[in-house]
Coordinates of C-alpha atoms in Angstrom, one line a residue:
M1 CA 180.2 97.8 51.0
P2 CA 183.6 97.0 49.7
I3 CA 182.6 93.4 49.2
V4 CA 179.5 94.0 47.2
T5 CA 181.4 96.3 44.8
A6 CA 184.8 94.5 44.7
E7 CA 184.1 92.5 41.5
N8 CA 183.0 95.4 39.3
A9 CA 184.4 98.7 40.7
K10 CA 187.0 100.3 43.1
L11 CA 185.5 102.0 46.1
V12 CA 186.6 105.5 47.2
L13 CA 185.2 106.8 50.5
Y14 CA 185.6 110.4 52.0
A15 CA 183.6 111.5 54.9
D16 CA 179.9 111.1 53.5
D17 CA 181.0 111.0 50.0
T18 CA 181.0 107.7 48.2
S19 CA 182.8 107.3 44.6
F20 CA 183.2 104.2 42.5
V21 CA 185.9 103.8 39.7
I22 CA 184.7 101.5 37.0
T23 CA 187.0 100.7 34.1
N24 CA 186.2 98.3 30.9
P25 CA 187.3 98.8 27.3
S26 CA 184.1 97.4 26.0
P27 CA 181.3 100.0 26.0
I28 CA 178.6 97.2 26.4
E29 CA 180.4 95.6 29.4
F30 CA 181.0 99.0 30.9
V31 CA 177.3 99.8 30.9
D32 CA 176.6 96.4 32.3
K33 CA 179.0 96.9 35.2
L34 CA 177.6 100.3 35.9
N35 CA 174.1 98.9 36.3
K36 CA 175.4 96.2 38.4
V37 CA 177.2 98.5 40.8
F38 CA 174.3 100.9 41.2
T39 CA 172.0 97.8 41.9
N40 CA 174.3 96.4 44.4
V41 CA 175.0 99.5 46.3
N42 CA 171.5 100.4 46.3
E43 CA 170.7 97.2 47.9
W44 CA 173.5 97.6 50.4
F45 CA 172.1 100.8 51.5
K46 CA 168.7 99.4 51.9
N47 CA 170.0 96.6 54.1
N48 CA 171.7 99.1 56.3
L49 CA 168.7 101.3 56.5
L50 CA 170.4 104.0 54.4
F51 CA 168.9 105.8 51.2
L52 CA 170.6 106.5 47.9
N53 CA 170.0 110.2 47.3
F54 CA 169.2 110.1 43.5
N55 CA 169.3 113.8 43.1
K56 CA 172.9 113.9 44.1
T57 CA 173.8 110.5 42.3
T58 CA 175.5 111.0 38.9
Y59 CA 178.2 109.1 36.9
L60 CA 180.9 110.6 35.0
Q61 CA 182.5 109.0 31.9
F62 CA 186.1 109.7 31.4
R63 CA 187.3 110.0 27.8
I64 CA 189.6 111.7 25.4
K65 CA 188.5 115.0 23.9
N66 CA 187.5 113.7 20.5
S67 CA 186.2 110.4 21.5
Q68 CA 182.6 109.4 21.2
K69 CA 180.4 109.6 24.5
L70 CA 178.6 106.6 25.4
S71 CA 174.8 106.9 25.0
S72 CA 173.8 104.9 28.0
N73 CA 170.5 104.9 29.8
I74 CA 171.1 104.0 33.5
K75 CA 167.9 103.8 35.6
L76 CA 167.5 102.6 39.2
L77 CA 163.9 102.0 40.8
N78 CA 162.5 104.1 37.8
N79 CA 165.1 106.9 38.7
Q80 CA 167.3 108.0 35.8
I81 CA 171.0 108.4 36.8
T82 CA 172.3 111.5 35.3
N83 CA 175.4 111.3 33.1
S84 CA 177.4 114.5 34.2
T85 CA 180.2 116.4 32.3
N86 CA 181.7 117.3 35.6
T87 CA 181.7 116.7 39.1
K88 CA 183.2 118.0 42.5
F89 CA 185.5 115.9 44.3
L90 CA 187.4 117.1 47.4
C91 CA 186.9 120.9 46.2
L92 CA 188.3 119.9 42.8
T93 CA 186.0 120.3 39.7
V94 CA 186.8 117.1 37.7
E95 CA 185.6 117.0 34.2
E96 CA 185.1 114.2 31.7
T97 CA 188.0 115.0 29.4
L98 CA 190.3 116.2 32.4
S99 CA 190.9 119.7 30.7
W100 CA 190.5 121.4 34.4
K101 CA 188.8 124.3 32.7
C102 CA 185.9 124.4 35.1
H103 CA 188.2 123.9 38.1
I104 CA 190.4 126.9 36.8
N105 CA 187.4 129.0 36.3
K106 CA 186.2 128.6 39.7
T107 CA 189.7 129.4 41.0
L108 CA 189.5 132.6 39.1
S109 CA 186.2 133.5 40.7
R110 CA 187.9 132.8 44.2
L111 CA 190.8 135.2 43.4
S112 CA 188.7 138.1 42.7
S113 CA 188.0 139.0 46.4
P114 CA 191.6 138.8 47.4
Y115 CA 192.7 140.7 44.2
Y116 CA 190.3 143.7 45.3
A117 CA 191.4 143.7 48.8
I118 CA 195.1 143.8 47.9
K119 CA 194.3 146.6 45.3
V120 CA 192.5 148.6 48.3
I121 CA 195.1 148.0 51.1
T122 CA 198.3 148.3 49.1
P123 CA 198.8 152.1 49.9
L124 CA 198.4 151.4 53.4
M125 CA 200.6 148.5 54.0
S126 CA 204.4 147.7 53.5
E127 CA 205.6 145.2 51.0
D128 CA 206.3 142.6 53.8
I129 CA 202.7 142.7 55.1
L130 CA 201.5 142.4 51.6
N131 CA 203.6 139.4 51.0
M132 CA 202.0 137.9 54.0
I133 CA 198.5 138.6 52.8
Y134 CA 199.4 137.2 49.4
Y135 CA 200.5 133.9 50.9
L136 CA 197.5 133.7 53.1
Y137 CA 194.7 134.6 50.5
V138 CA 196.2 134.2 47.1
H139 CA 198.9 131.5 47.2
S140 CA 196.6 129.1 49.1
K141 CA 194.0 129.3 46.4
I142 CA 196.4 129.0 43.6
I143 CA 198.2 125.9 44.8
Y144 CA 195.1 123.8 45.5
G145 CA 195.0 121.0 42.9
I146 CA 197.9 122.7 41.0
I147 CA 199.6 119.4 40.1
F148 CA 196.3 118.4 38.1
G149 CA 195.5 121.6 36.3
G150 CA 198.6 123.7 36.6
N151 CA 200.0 122.5 33.2
S152 CA 196.5 123.2 31.3
P153 CA 196.5 125.9 28.8
H154 CA 193.6 127.6 30.7
S155 CA 195.9 128.1 33.6
T156 CA 197.3 131.2 31.6
D157 CA 194.2 133.1 33.1
I158 CA 195.4 132.4 36.6
F159 CA 198.8 133.5 35.7
N160 CA 197.7 136.8 34.4
I161 CA 195.9 137.7 37.5
Q162 CA 198.8 136.5 39.5
K163 CA 200.9 139.0 37.5
R164 CA 198.4 141.9 38.1
I165 CA 198.5 141.3 41.8
I166 CA 202.4 141.4 41.9
W167 CA 202.2 144.7 39.9
I168 CA 199.8 146.2 42.4
M169 CA 201.8 144.9 45.5
T170 CA 205.1 146.4 44.1
K171 CA 203.3 149.5 42.9
S172 CA 204.7 148.8 39.2
R173 CA 203.3 149.6 36.0
S174 CA 201.4 146.9 33.9
T175 CA 204.0 147.3 31.2
D176 CA 207.0 146.4 33.6
S177 CA 208.2 142.8 33.4
C178 CA 207.2 140.7 36.2
R179 CA 210.2 138.3 36.4
Q180 CA 212.4 140.4 38.5
L181 CA 209.3 141.4 40.6
F182 CA 208.6 137.8 41.4
K183 CA 212.3 137.3 42.5
R184 CA 212.1 140.4 44.7
L185 CA 209.1 139.1 46.5
E186 CA 210.4 135.5 46.5
I187 CA 207.1 134.5 45.0
L188 CA 207.0 131.6 42.4
P189 CA 205.2 132.5 39.1
L190 CA 202.4 130.0 38.5
Q191 CA 204.3 127.5 36.2
S192 CA 207.2 127.5 38.7
Q193 CA 204.9 126.7 41.5
Y194 CA 203.5 123.9 39.5
I195 CA 207.0 122.6 38.7
Y196 CA 207.8 122.9 42.5
S197 CA 204.5 121.1 43.5
V198 CA 204.8 118.1 41.1
L199 CA 208.7 117.6 42.0
L200 CA 207.5 117.4 45.7
F201 CA 204.8 114.8 44.7
V202 CA 207.5 112.8 42.9
V203 CA 210.0 112.9 45.9
K204 CA 207.2 112.1 48.4
N205 CA 206.0 109.2 46.2
K206 CA 209.3 107.8 44.9
N207 CA 207.9 104.2 45.6
L208 CA 205.6 104.7 42.6
Y209 CA 208.6 105.3 40.2
T210 CA 211.4 103.2 38.8
T211 CA 214.9 104.4 38.3
N212 CA 217.2 103.9 35.4
Q213 CA 219.4 101.8 37.9
E214 CA 216.7 99.3 38.5
I215 CA 216.3 98.6 34.8
H216 CA 220.0 98.2 34.1
N217 CA 223.1 97.9 36.0
V218 CA 225.5 100.0 33.8
T219 CA 227.0 102.9 35.8
T220 CA 226.2 106.1 34.2
R221 CA 225.3 109.6 35.1
S222 CA 221.6 109.0 34.3
N223 CA 221.3 106.1 36.8
I224 CA 219.5 108.3 39.4
N225 CA 217.0 109.4 36.6
L226 CA 213.6 108.0 36.6
H227 CA 212.6 105.5 34.0
P228 CA 209.6 106.8 31.8
P229 CA 206.7 104.3 31.0
V230 CA 205.4 103.8 27.5
C231 CA 202.6 106.5 27.3
N232 CA 200.7 107.3 24.0
L233 CA 198.0 109.5 25.2
T234 CA 198.5 113.3 25.6
V235 CA 196.3 113.5 28.4
S236 CA 198.5 111.2 30.3
Q237 CA 201.6 112.7 29.3
K238 CA 200.4 115.9 30.7
G239 CA 199.4 114.3 34.1
A240 CA 201.4 114.8 37.2
Y241 CA 202.7 111.2 37.2
Y242 CA 204.5 111.3 33.8
S243 CA 205.2 115.0 33.9
G244 CA 207.0 114.6 37.0
I245 CA 209.4 112.1 35.6
K246 CA 210.4 114.6 32.9
L247 CA 210.8 117.5 35.4
F248 CA 212.7 115.4 37.8
N249 CA 215.2 114.0 35.3
H250 CA 216.0 117.7 34.1
L251 CA 217.0 118.8 37.5
P252 CA 220.6 119.5 38.3
L253 CA 222.4 116.4 39.6
K254 CA 223.2 118.2 42.9
I255 CA 219.5 118.6 43.6
K256 CA 218.5 115.1 42.3
S257 CA 220.8 113.5 44.8
L258 CA 218.9 115.2 47.6
S259 CA 215.7 113.5 46.7
N260 CA 216.1 111.1 49.8
K261 CA 216.6 114.2 52.1
K262 CA 213.2 115.8 51.7
K263 CA 213.9 119.0 53.6
L264 CA 217.1 119.7 51.8
F265 CA 215.6 118.9 48.5
K266 CA 212.7 121.3 49.1
T267 CA 215.1 124.0 50.2
S268 CA 217.4 123.7 47.1
L269 CA 214.5 123.3 44.7
K270 CA 212.9 126.4 46.0
R271 CA 216.0 128.3 45.7
L272 CA 216.5 127.2 42.3
L273 CA 213.1 128.2 41.0
N274 CA 213.2 131.5 42.7
L275 CA 216.6 132.3 41.2
H276 CA 215.3 131.7 37.7
S277 CA 211.5 132.7 37.9
I278 CA 210.5 130.3 35.2
Y279 CA 207.4 131.1 33.2
S280 CA 206.7 127.8 31.4
V281 CA 207.5 124.0 31.6
E282 CA 209.0 124.2 28.2
E283 CA 211.4 127.1 29.6
Y284 CA 212.2 124.8 32.4
L285 CA 213.1 121.9 30.2
E286 CA 215.2 124.0 27.7
Y287 CA 217.2 125.6 30.5
S288 CA 220.7 124.2 31.1
F289 CA 221.2 124.2 34.8
N290 CA 224.5 122.1 35.0

């Protein structure tokens, strides 16, 4: 299959899911490529005694929020290929505008059962046991895909339910500030967890980034910083790759210098974020750590 699609698309395979990434700045050429890929893939399936399930086959056109959507009519063997506004990929709900609203709404629905369970058992459990239950049933759902949607304005809804759970676990009033409660339980607020997850992504994928030292040979304190590429689209600037550069460059020099020692970096970063219990990316970038 990679051979029949190599010219027009990038193939992504996972278990029994098959996806194709097609790019082209020209709307006409884009639709032409789309038709060619569907035709070639269907032919490959037929030659290998497989069948394309048209009921589950869709295409998703990624676009910026205010851009015009292509009105393309894609048909194969008299079957209409649906142009979807979102799709599920590895349990992430990906939207055409990459707003992550659908994924966040599904995460919220998954948090309703743990929220109710914690509310019921809190009078019967110690804080340590509740902390374990939180990490098992709440934390695991919050962090999935957080590097993609954690910086979305819609993620505030997840942060609100996280705070309600913290109030319940600590038997606090809803008027009490959660910041000290997060510190006491050693649980990261949603945006702190987002910062933590993105920075771990950066450190694990440093081969994708360029340092200032690689750009120029002048010895400065910012040599260890990552060099930001030119990026004009807001949706790209909010992505994990570009955001990771800003977040990494703002770290204290002592922690940045540990980026080649992943375990030490992870421990030091977690300690820093637990200490300050940061509520937003803007708060993090305004904070003077050094």
